[in-house]
Amino acid sequence: MKVMHAYRCAKSWLVCQRIAQQSVYKYSSSTQPKITTHYSVIPRENDDRWKDVEMERFSDEADVIVVGGGPAGLSCAIKLKQLAKEKGKDIRVCLFEKAQEIGMHTLSGACLEPRALKELFPDWKERGAPLHTPVKHDRFAILTKNWRIPIPILKGFPMHNDGNYVVRLGNVVKWLGEQAEELEVEIYPGFACTEVLYHEDGSVKGIATNDVGIHKDGSPKDNFERGMEFHAKVTIFSEGCHGALAKQLYLNQDFNLRENCDPQAYGIGIKEVWSVDKSKWKPGTVDHTIGWPLDRNTYGGSFLYHLDEGEPLVAVGFVTALDYSNPYLNPFREFQRFKHHPSVRGVFEGGTRIAYGARALNEGGLQNIPKLAFPGGCLIGCSPGFMNGPKIKGTHTAMKSGIVAGEAVFNALTDEERTNETQGLYVPEYEENLKQSWLWKELKSVRNVRLSFATFLGWYGGLVYTGLFYVLGRGKEPWTFKSKGPDYKHLSPASECRQIEYPKPDNKISFDLLSSIALSGTNHEHDQPAHLTLQNDDIPVMRNLAVFDGPEQRFCPAGVYEYVPLEGGQDGEMRLQINAQNCVHCKTCDIKDPSQNINWVCPEGGGGPAYNGM
Amino acid sequence: TMARVLVGVKRVIDYAVKIRVKPDKSGVVTEGVKHSMNPFDEIAVEEAIRLKEKKFATEVIAVTCGPTQSQETLRTALAMGADRGIHVEIPADDYVKTGPLQISKIFAKLAEQEKANLIILGKQAIDGDNNQTAQMTAAVLDWAQGTFASELKLEGEKLTVVREVDGGLETIDLKMPAVVSADLRLNEPRYATLPNIMKAKKKKVAKLTAKDLGVDLASSIEILEVADPPQRLAGIKVENTEELVGKLKEAGLV
């Protein structure tokens, strides 16, 4: 089956090449308008419009730089400052976050296991950490089109939530930010790190923040300003799932970070927050389902959490694994139709939707983790990927990795006896210590669960395997499943797949895409180069549309990609329109593009969603 | 003579965020919602700084009125190039009742205290959309006013303002001291860059209360209720004029 699939894909690729060569008149790149103007694709060094522009950057120094202010990055920064205070040492920690405010780009279910939080702040309750909703009722079910089959959650099950809290992760992150500021971490929200800087010896020197003031066509505005360079002995990369700088680091041939691991597997999580009718509100209830509306071979499921913070709020979402093969699959519309299931729609009747957002998440496990430390830097959090898939939790492990990194880096910085071969510090102790910690044990015990769902038995097989080997066997089976290749390779050509009939939104429970995007509060400075950059502007129409019917117009939860008729073109000729302003920074396009032609880069800092306690 | 410029900045809900009315209808939800500097105020700050850069002004003082979080907006103004900041602290409960009349009195008092001879404000805030503060401030001070400015030129004691009015553009000459309100096309504001944000941390921000300035915040306006506008009903398409007339007759409109 795999061989046939690969053969068909290769054949379709060759067909495209031949079409491109023969029909120069029909599909010549001169009829496709130029889409990408970003300087990462069109370099400024040879661009006439930039020849008189001052390109020098200010620079500053810190001891540690943290890229990304999420749970992992903040935990690392906090740990560093806690140790500095304890040992009476002074270290400068600077944290950069692309969102306008800490917590504004955070999106998660979320059911938080407070294990790592307790390690970081044993007195988290007294400090007012916003964990207000202990889990009271925990339910799991398999959905079919009309029925709900409850599955009892026994103590050994991965999603057993005793002792955990339903949280609005954005608010937890905001609170972590306040704790970090109290400890004198320098936090700079509204600044994206867009470049990794290197020393002559190849070790990481630091980062550069984004330039501002570039027109949409790539030329400099009057208020153009270069970003700033920050140099540090160690740079911590905590950009979350599928980070942009992490992607660059993986290409670094000196570090070879991914040489011994499988490619990461991902899912896309789409979430809404609803203010529901008081009679439907059951604070402390946690509901998970798998099955409908996804078919047996597509991994994914829903979550529905009732918060207990005063207002009758419910967080609901749907995760679709990105290794799906049908290009007609639309994760957003799967989510919208899920809400109509008879066992679920009652919650939403009479309620108001108040928030919407989406983010890619890791579905992989131990086998997908790259090398974590390299000269001058460390990878922490969901960026390398420590999410426990079966538990559907990644925050506690992300924070733990931040804490362990903070400890290792602090020791490396303050150890006067230490000899460093490179200017940027290499801290392998971070990885070694992490492997000795509960994080590694936990991930080891679930390492085969996700992949057990990826056989031809679909999630039937997965459930059975999980029941046998995780619940009963506690994950001690001696074998480790291998990944089946990166997500983007799993897409089948559209000609081989059935279109999916999605129901129209009823505007009471289900909604259209545009009104949903409006609720995310996302916005970007309009006049800047699109940050969804294409290596080759012709490939979308020539390959993605021709072979896969343009899957990006379906998997993007923000309506960024649209195939529209080409003005002045022949009948039926299309072009790709990129509505970069809508982007919610979920990273799904960079992951699932079958041509891997889309490269997501950071837009001007401050742009993106305006999530409020998501 | 050089100008001493007072610039007013207001922290408002970001224009791209969807507003939600509080369940108790007392106002809109602001907790945790993304806020930014009022866009017209950014333009006002930019103009003030350009005056200083062209050596027409000696000092630019940024002023904001509101609860603690308003300071963020002040920091942005300082990062753009203002020299000093003044935060007139108004607790959240009083702030919801505060409007252009009270603010204009505060600005007037501060202008006297700081010996400012030019006040530049945004023409209106995108939350209240009142378009009154600049005009009221000029009235309280009995100063000249040039509102909806799309161009500003200072020559000695004379301020030339090009105003955007319904009929087109109006050019007026004002004798200083004066109040100007900035309109969209006055300039394109600069970014608050990281090096400037770091420098701005060292700039002074003074804290005052309305009482310190002898201004009474009592308002003669009371908000009874805030509600969503009624839902727009979907229209229907008709096939021809006969059907249209029929439908209009049905609805009793003709």
Coordinates of N, CA and C in Angstrom, one line a residue, chain A residues 221-392:
Chain A
K221 N 10.0 51.5 4.2 CA 9.1 52.6 4.5 C 10.0 53.7 5.1
D222 N 9.4 54.9 5.3 CA 10.1 56.0 5.9 C 10.5 55.7 7.3
N223 N 9.6 54.9 8.0 CA 9.9 54.7 9.4 C 10.6 53.3 9.6
F224 N 11.3 52.8 8.5 CA 12.0 51.6 8.7 C 13.0 51.6 9.8
E225 N 13.0 50.6 10.6 CA 14.0 50.4 11.6 C 14.5 49.0 11.7
R226 N 15.8 48.9 11.8 CA 16.4 47.5 12.0 C 16.0 46.9 13.3
G227 N 15.9 45.6 13.4 CA 15.7 45.0 14.7 C 17.0 45.1 15.5
M228 N 17.0 44.6 16.7 CA 18.1 44.7 17.6 C 18.7 43.3 17.8
E229 N 20.0 43.3 18.0 CA 20.7 42.1 18.3 C 20.9 41.9 19.8
F230 N 20.7 40.7 20.3 CA 20.9 40.4 21.7 C 21.9 39.2 21.7
H231 N 23.0 39.4 22.4 CA 24.0 38.3 22.5 C 23.9 37.7 23.9
A232 N 24.1 36.4 24.0 CA 24.1 35.8 25.3 C 25.0 34.5 25.3
K233 N 25.3 34.1 26.5 CA 26.1 32.9 26.6 C 25.3 31.7 26.2
V234 N 24.0 31.7 26.6 CA 23.1 30.6 26.2 C 21.8 31.2 25.7
T235 N 21.3 30.7 24.6 CA 20.0 31.1 24.1 C 19.0 29.9 24.2
I236 N 17.9 30.2 24.9 CA 16.9 29.1 25.1 C 15.8 29.3 24.1
F237 N 15.6 28.3 23.3 CA 14.6 28.4 22.3 C 13.3 27.7 22.7
S238 N 12.3 28.5 23.0 CA 11.0 27.9 23.6 C 9.8 28.5 22.8
E239 N 9.9 28.3 21.5 CA 8.8 28.9 20.6 C 7.5 28.1 20.5
G240 N 7.5 27.0 21.2 CA 6.2 26.2 21.1 C 6.3 25.3 19.9
C241 N 5.2 24.6 19.7 CA 5.1 23.6 18.6 C 5.6 24.2 17.3
H242 N 6.5 23.5 16.7 CA 6.9 23.9 15.3 C 7.4 25.3 15.2
G243 N 8.4 25.7 16.0 CA 8.9 27.0 16.0 C 9.7 27.4 14.8
A244 N 9.6 28.7 14.5 CA 10.3 29.2 13.2 C 11.8 29.1 13.3
L245 N 12.4 29.6 14.5 CA 13.8 29.5 14.6 C 14.3 28.1 14.8
A246 N 13.5 27.3 15.5 CA 13.8 25.9 15.7 C 13.9 25.2 14.3
K247 N 13.0 25.6 13.4 CA 13.1 25.0 12.0 C 14.4 25.3 11.4
Q248 N 14.9 26.6 11.6 CA 16.2 27.0 11.1 C 17.3 26.2 11.7
L249 N 17.2 26.0 13.1 CA 18.2 25.2 13.8 C 18.3 23.8 13.3
Y250 N 17.2 23.2 13.0 CA 17.2 21.8 12.5 C 17.9 21.7 11.2
L251 N 18.0 22.8 10.4 CA 18.7 22.7 9.1 C 20.2 22.9 9.3
N252 N 20.7 23.3 10.5 CA 22.1 23.5 10.8 C 22.8 22.2 10.7
Q253 N 23.7 22.1 9.7 CA 24.4 20.8 9.5 C 25.5 20.6 10.5
D254 N 25.9 21.6 11.2 CA 27.0 21.3 12.2 C 26.3 20.7 13.5
F255 N 25.1 21.1 13.8 CA 24.4 20.6 14.9 C 23.7 19.2 14.7
N256 N 23.2 19.0 13.5 CA 22.5 17.8 13.1 C 21.5 17.3 14.2
L257 N 20.7 18.2 14.7 CA 19.9 18.0 15.8 C 18.9 16.8 15.6
R258 N 18.5 16.6 14.4 CA 17.4 15.6 14.2 C 18.0 14.3 13.5
E259 N 19.3 14.1 13.6 CA 19.8 12.9 12.9 C 19.4 11.6 13.5
N260 N 19.0 11.6 14.8 CA 18.7 10.3 15.4 C 17.3 10.2 15.8
C261 N 16.4 11.0 15.3 CA 15.0 11.0 15.8 C 14.1 10.9 14.6
D262 N 12.8 10.5 14.8 CA 11.8 10.5 13.8 C 11.3 11.9 13.5
P263 N 10.8 12.2 12.3 CA 10.2 13.5 12.2 C 9.0 13.7 13.1
Q264 N 8.8 14.9 13.6 CA 7.7 15.2 14.5 C 6.3 14.9 13.9
A265 N 5.4 14.4 14.6 CA 4.0 14.3 14.2 C 3.2 15.3 14.8
Y266 N 2.2 15.9 14.1 CA 1.4 17.0 14.6 C -0.1 16.8 14.5
G267 N -0.8 17.6 15.3 CA -2.2 17.7 15.1 C -2.6 19.2 15.1
I268 N -3.8 19.5 14.6 CA -4.2 20.9 14.7 C -5.4 20.9 15.7
G269 N -5.3 21.8 16.7 CA -6.3 22.0 17.7 C -7.1 23.3 17.4
I270 N -8.4 23.2 17.3 CA -9.2 24.4 17.1 C -10.1 24.5 18.3
K271 N -10.2 25.7 18.9 CA -10.8 25.8 20.2 C -11.8 27.0 20.2
E272 N -12.9 26.9 20.9 CA -13.8 28.0 21.2 C -14.1 28.0 22.7
V273 N -14.4 29.2 23.1 CA -14.9 29.4 24.5 C -16.3 29.9 24.4
W274 N -17.2 29.3 25.1 CA -18.6 29.6 25.1 C -19.1 30.1 26.5
S275 N -20.0 31.1 26.5 CA -20.7 31.4 27.7 C -22.1 30.7 27.6
V276 N -22.3 29.7 28.4 CA -23.4 28.8 28.2 C -24.5 29.2 29.2
D277 N -25.7 28.7 28.9 CA -26.9 28.8 29.7 C -26.5 28.1 31.1
K278 N -26.9 28.8 32.2 CA -26.5 28.3 33.5 C -27.0 26.8 33.7
S279 N -28.1 26.5 33.1 CA -28.6 25.1 33.3 C -27.8 24.1 32.7
K280 N -26.9 24.5 31.7 CA -26.1 23.5 31.0 C -24.7 23.4 31.6
W281 N -24.4 24.3 32.6 CA -23.1 24.5 33.1 C -22.8 23.5 34.2
K282 N -21.8 22.7 34.0 CA -21.4 21.7 35.1 C -20.0 21.9 35.4
P283 N -19.7 22.9 36.3 CA -18.2 23.2 36.6 C -17.4 22.0 37.0
G284 N -16.2 21.9 36.5 CA -15.4 20.8 36.9 C -15.5 19.5 36.0
T285 N -16.4 19.6 35.0 CA -16.6 18.4 34.2 C -15.6 18.4 33.0
V286 N -15.0 17.3 32.7 CA -14.0 17.2 31.7 C -14.5 16.0 30.7
D287 N -14.8 16.4 29.5 CA -15.3 15.4 28.5 C -14.3 15.3 27.4
H288 N -14.0 14.0 27.0 CA -13.2 13.8 25.8 C -13.9 12.7 24.9
T289 N -13.8 12.9 23.6 CA -14.4 11.9 22.7 C -13.4 11.6 21.6
I290 N -13.6 10.4 21.0 CA -12.9 10.1 19.8 C -14.0 9.5 18.8
G291 N -13.6 9.3 17.6 CA -14.6 8.8 16.7 C -15.2 9.8 15.8
W292 N -16.5 9.8 15.7 CA -17.2 10.8 14.8 C -16.9 12.2 15.3
P293 N -16.8 13.1 14.3 CA -17.0 12.9 12.9 C -15.8 12.4 12.1
L294 N -14.7 12.0 12.7 CA -13.5 11.5 12.0 C -13.7 10.1 11.6
D295 N -13.2 9.6 10.5 CA -13.3 8.2 10.2 C -12.3 7.4 11.0
R296 N -12.4 6.1 10.8 CA -11.6 5.1 11.6 C -10.1 5.4 11.4
N297 N -9.7 5.9 10.2 CA -8.3 6.1 10.0 C -7.7 7.4 10.3
T298 N -8.6 8.3 10.8 CA -8.1 9.7 11.1 C -8.1 9.8 12.6
Y299 N -6.9 10.1 13.1 CA -6.8 10.2 14.6 C -7.2 11.6 15.0
G300 N -7.9 11.7 16.1 CA -8.3 13.0 16.6 C -9.5 12.8 17.5
G301 N -9.9 13.9 18.0 CA -11.1 13.9 19.0 C -11.3 15.2 19.6
S302 N -12.3 15.2 20.5 CA -12.7 16.5 21.0 C -12.4 16.6 22.5
F303 N -12.5 17.9 23.0 CA -12.4 18.1 24.4 C -13.5 19.1 24.8
L304 N -14.1 19.0 25.9 CA -15.1 19.9 26.4 C -14.9 20.1 27.9
Y305 N -14.5 21.2 28.3 CA -14.2 21.5 29.7 C -15.1 22.6 30.3
H306 N -15.7 22.3 31.5 CA -16.5 23.3 32.1 C -15.7 24.0 33.2
L307 N -15.5 25.3 33.0 CA -14.7 26.1 33.9 C -15.5 26.5 35.1
D308 N -14.8 26.8 36.2 CA -15.5 27.2 37.4 C -14.9 28.5 37.9
E309 N -15.1 29.6 37.2 CA -14.5 30.9 37.5 C -15.5 32.0 37.7
G310 N -16.7 31.6 37.9 CA -17.8 32.7 38.1 C -18.8 32.6 36.9
E311 N -18.3 33.1 35.8 CA -19.2 33.1 34.6 C -19.3 31.6 34.1
P312 N -20.5 31.2 33.6 CA -20.7 29.9 33.1 C -20.0 29.6 31.8
L313 N -18.6 29.4 31.8 CA -17.9 29.3 30.6 C -17.5 27.8 30.4
V314 N -17.4 27.5 29.1 CA -17.1 26.2 28.6 C -16.0 26.3 27.6
A315 N -15.0 25.5 27.7 CA -13.9 25.5 26.6 C -14.2 24.2 25.8
V316 N -14.3 24.4 24.5 CA -14.6 23.2 23.6 C -13.6 23.3 22.5
G317 N -13.1 22.1 22.1 CA -12.2 22.1 20.9 C -12.1 20.7 20.3
F318 N -11.5 20.7 19.1 CA -11.3 19.5 18.4 C -9.9 19.4 17.8
V319 N -9.3 18.3 18.0 CA -8.0 18.1 17.5 C -8.0 17.1 16.3
T320 N -7.4 17.4 15.2 CA -7.3 16.5 14.0 C -5.9 16.3 13.8
A321 N -5.4 15.0 13.8 CA -4.1 14.7 13.5 C -3.7 15.1 12.1
L322 N -2.5 15.6 11.9 CA -2.2 16.1 10.5 C -1.6 15.1 9.6
D323 N -1.7 13.8 10.0 CA -1.2 12.8 9.0 C -2.4 12.3 8.2
Y324 N -3.5 13.0 8.2 CA -4.6 12.6 7.4 C -4.3 12.5 5.9
S325 N -5.0 11.7 5.2 CA -4.7 11.5 3.8 C -5.6 12.2 2.8
N326 N -6.8 12.5 3.2 CA -7.8 13.1 2.3 C -7.7 14.6 2.2
P327 N -7.2 15.1 1.1 CA -7.0 16.6 1.0 C -8.3 17.4 1.2
Y328 N -9.4 16.7 1.0 CA -10.7 17.5 1.2 C -11.1 17.6 2.7
L329 N -10.3 17.1 3.6 CA -10.6 17.2 5.0 C -10.4 18.6 5.4
N330 N -11.4 19.1 6.2 CA -11.4 20.5 6.6 C -11.5 20.5 8.2
P331 N -10.4 20.6 8.9 CA -10.4 20.5 10.3 C -11.4 21.5 11.0
F332 N -11.5 22.7 10.5 CA -12.4 23.7 11.0 C -13.8 23.2 10.9
R333 N -14.2 22.6 9.8 CA -15.6 22.2 9.5 C -15.9 20.9 10.3
E334 N -14.8 20.1 10.5 CA -15.1 18.9 11.4 C -15.5 19.3 12.7
F335 N -14.7 20.3 13.2 CA -15.0 20.9 14.6 C -16.5 21.4 14.6
Q336 N -16.8 22.2 13.6 CA -18.2 22.8 13.6 C -19.2 21.8 13.6
R337 N -19.1 20.7 12.8 CA -20.1 19.7 12.8 C -20.1 18.8 14.0
F338 N -18.9 18.7 14.7 CA -18.9 17.9 15.9 C -19.9 18.5 16.9
K339 N -19.9 19.8 17.0 CA -20.8 20.5 18.0 C -22.2 20.1 17.9
H340 N -22.6 19.6 16.7 CA -24.0 19.3 16.5 C -24.4 17.9 16.9
H341 N -23.4 17.1 17.4 CA -23.7 15.7 17.8 C -24.8 15.8 18.9
P342 N -25.7 14.9 18.9 CA -26.9 14.9 19.8 C -26.4 14.9 21.3
S343 N -25.3 14.3 21.6 CA -24.9 14.2 23.0 C -24.2 15.5 23.4
V344 N -23.9 16.4 22.5 CA -23.1 17.6 22.8 C -23.8 18.9 22.6
R345 N -24.7 18.9 21.6 CA -25.2 20.2 21.2 C -26.1 20.9 22.2
G346 N -26.6 20.1 23.2 CA -27.4 20.7 24.3 C -26.6 21.7 25.0
V347 N -25.3 21.5 25.2 CA -24.5 22.4 26.0 C -24.5 23.8 25.4
F348 N -24.5 23.9 24.0 CA -24.4 25.1 23.3 C -25.7 25.9 23.0
E349 N -26.8 25.1 23.2 CA -28.1 25.8 22.9 C -28.3 26.9 23.9
G350 N -28.6 28.0 23.4 CA -28.9 29.2 24.3 C -27.6 29.9 24.7
G351 N -26.5 29.4 24.3 CA -25.2 30.0 24.7 C -24.7 31.0 23.7
T352 N -23.6 31.7 24.0 CA -22.9 32.6 23.1 C -21.5 32.2 23.0
R353 N -21.0 32.2 21.8 CA -19.6 31.9 21.5 C -18.8 33.2 21.8
I354 N -17.8 33.2 22.6 CA -17.1 34.4 22.9 C -15.6 34.4 22.4
A355 N -15.1 33.2 22.1 CA -13.7 33.2 21.6 C -13.4 32.1 20.7
Y356 N -12.4 32.3 19.8 CA -12.0 31.3 18.8 C -10.5 31.3 18.6
G357 N -9.9 30.2 18.4 CA -8.5 30.2 18.0 C -8.1 28.8 17.6
A358 N -6.8 28.7 17.2 CA -6.3 27.4 16.7 C -4.8 27.4 16.9
R359 N -4.2 26.2 17.1 CA -2.8 26.0 17.2 C -2.4 24.6 16.8
A360 N -1.3 24.4 16.2 CA -0.8 23.1 16.0 C -0.2 22.5 17.3
L361 N -0.3 21.2 17.5 CA 0.3 20.6 18.7 C 1.0 19.4 18.3
N362 N 1.9 18.9 19.2 CA 2.7 17.8 18.9 C 1.9 16.5 19.2
E363 N 2.0 15.5 18.3 CA 1.4 14.2 18.6 C 2.5 13.2 18.8
G364 N 3.7 13.5 18.5 CA 4.8 12.6 18.7 C 5.2 12.4 20.1
G365 N 6.1 11.5 20.3 CA 6.6 11.2 21.7 C 8.1 11.1 21.7
L366 N 8.6 10.2 22.5 CA 10.0 10.0 22.7 C 10.8 9.9 21.4
Q367 N 10.2 9.2 20.4 CA 10.9 8.9 19.2 C 11.2 10.1 18.4
N368 N 10.4 11.2 18.6 CA 10.5 12.4 17.8 C 11.2 13.5 18.4
I369 N 11.9 13.3 19.5 CA 12.6 14.4 20.2 C 14.0 14.5 19.7
P370 N 14.4 15.7 19.2 CA 15.7 15.9 18.7 C 16.7 16.0 19.8
K371 N 18.0 16.3 19.4 CA 19.0 16.6 20.4 C 18.6 17.9 21.1
L372 N 18.7 18.1 22.4 CA 18.2 19.2 23.0 C 19.1 20.3 23.3
A373 N 20.4 20.0 23.4 CA 21.4 21.0 23.7 C 22.5 21.1 22.6
F374 N 22.9 22.2 22.3 CA 23.9 22.4 21.2 C 24.8 23.7 21.7
P375 N 25.9 23.8 21.1 CA 26.8 25.0 21.6 C 26.1 26.3 21.5
G376 N 25.8 26.9 22.6 CA 25.2 28.2 22.7 C 23.7 28.2 22.9
G377 N 23.1 27.0 22.9 CA 21.6 27.0 23.0 C 21.0 25.7 23.5
C378 N 19.7 25.8 23.8 CA 18.9 24.6 24.3 C 17.5 24.8 23.7
L379 N 16.9 23.6 23.5 CA 15.5 23.6 23.0 C 14.6 23.1 24.2
I380 N 13.6 23.9 24.5 CA 12.7 23.4 25.6 C 11.3 23.5 25.2
G381 N 10.4 22.8 25.9 CA 9.0 22.9 25.8 C 8.5 22.2 24.5
C382 N 7.3 22.6 24.0 CA 6.7 22.0 22.9 C 7.5 22.1 21.6
S383 N 8.5 23.0 21.7 CA 9.3 23.1 20.5 C 10.0 21.8 20.1
P384 N 10.9 21.2 21.0 CA 11.3 19.9 20.7 C 10.1 18.9 20.9
G385 N 9.3 19.1 21.8 CA 8.0 18.4 21.9 C 8.0 17.3 23.0
F386 N 7.4 17.7 24.2 CA 7.3 16.8 25.3 C 5.9 16.5 25.6
M387 N 5.0 16.7 24.7 CA 3.6 16.5 25.0 C 3.3 15.0 25.2
N388 N 2.5 14.7 26.2 CA 2.1 13.3 26.5 C 0.8 13.2 25.7
G389 N 0.8 12.6 24.5 CA -0.4 12.5 23.7 C -1.6 11.8 24.3
P390 N -1.4 10.6 24.8 CA -2.6 9.9 25.4 C -3.2 10.7 26.5
K391 N -2.4 11.4 27.3 CA -2.9 12.2 28.4 C -3.5 13.5 27.9
I392 N -3.2 13.8 26.7 CA -3.5 15.1 26.0 C -3.0 16.3 26.9

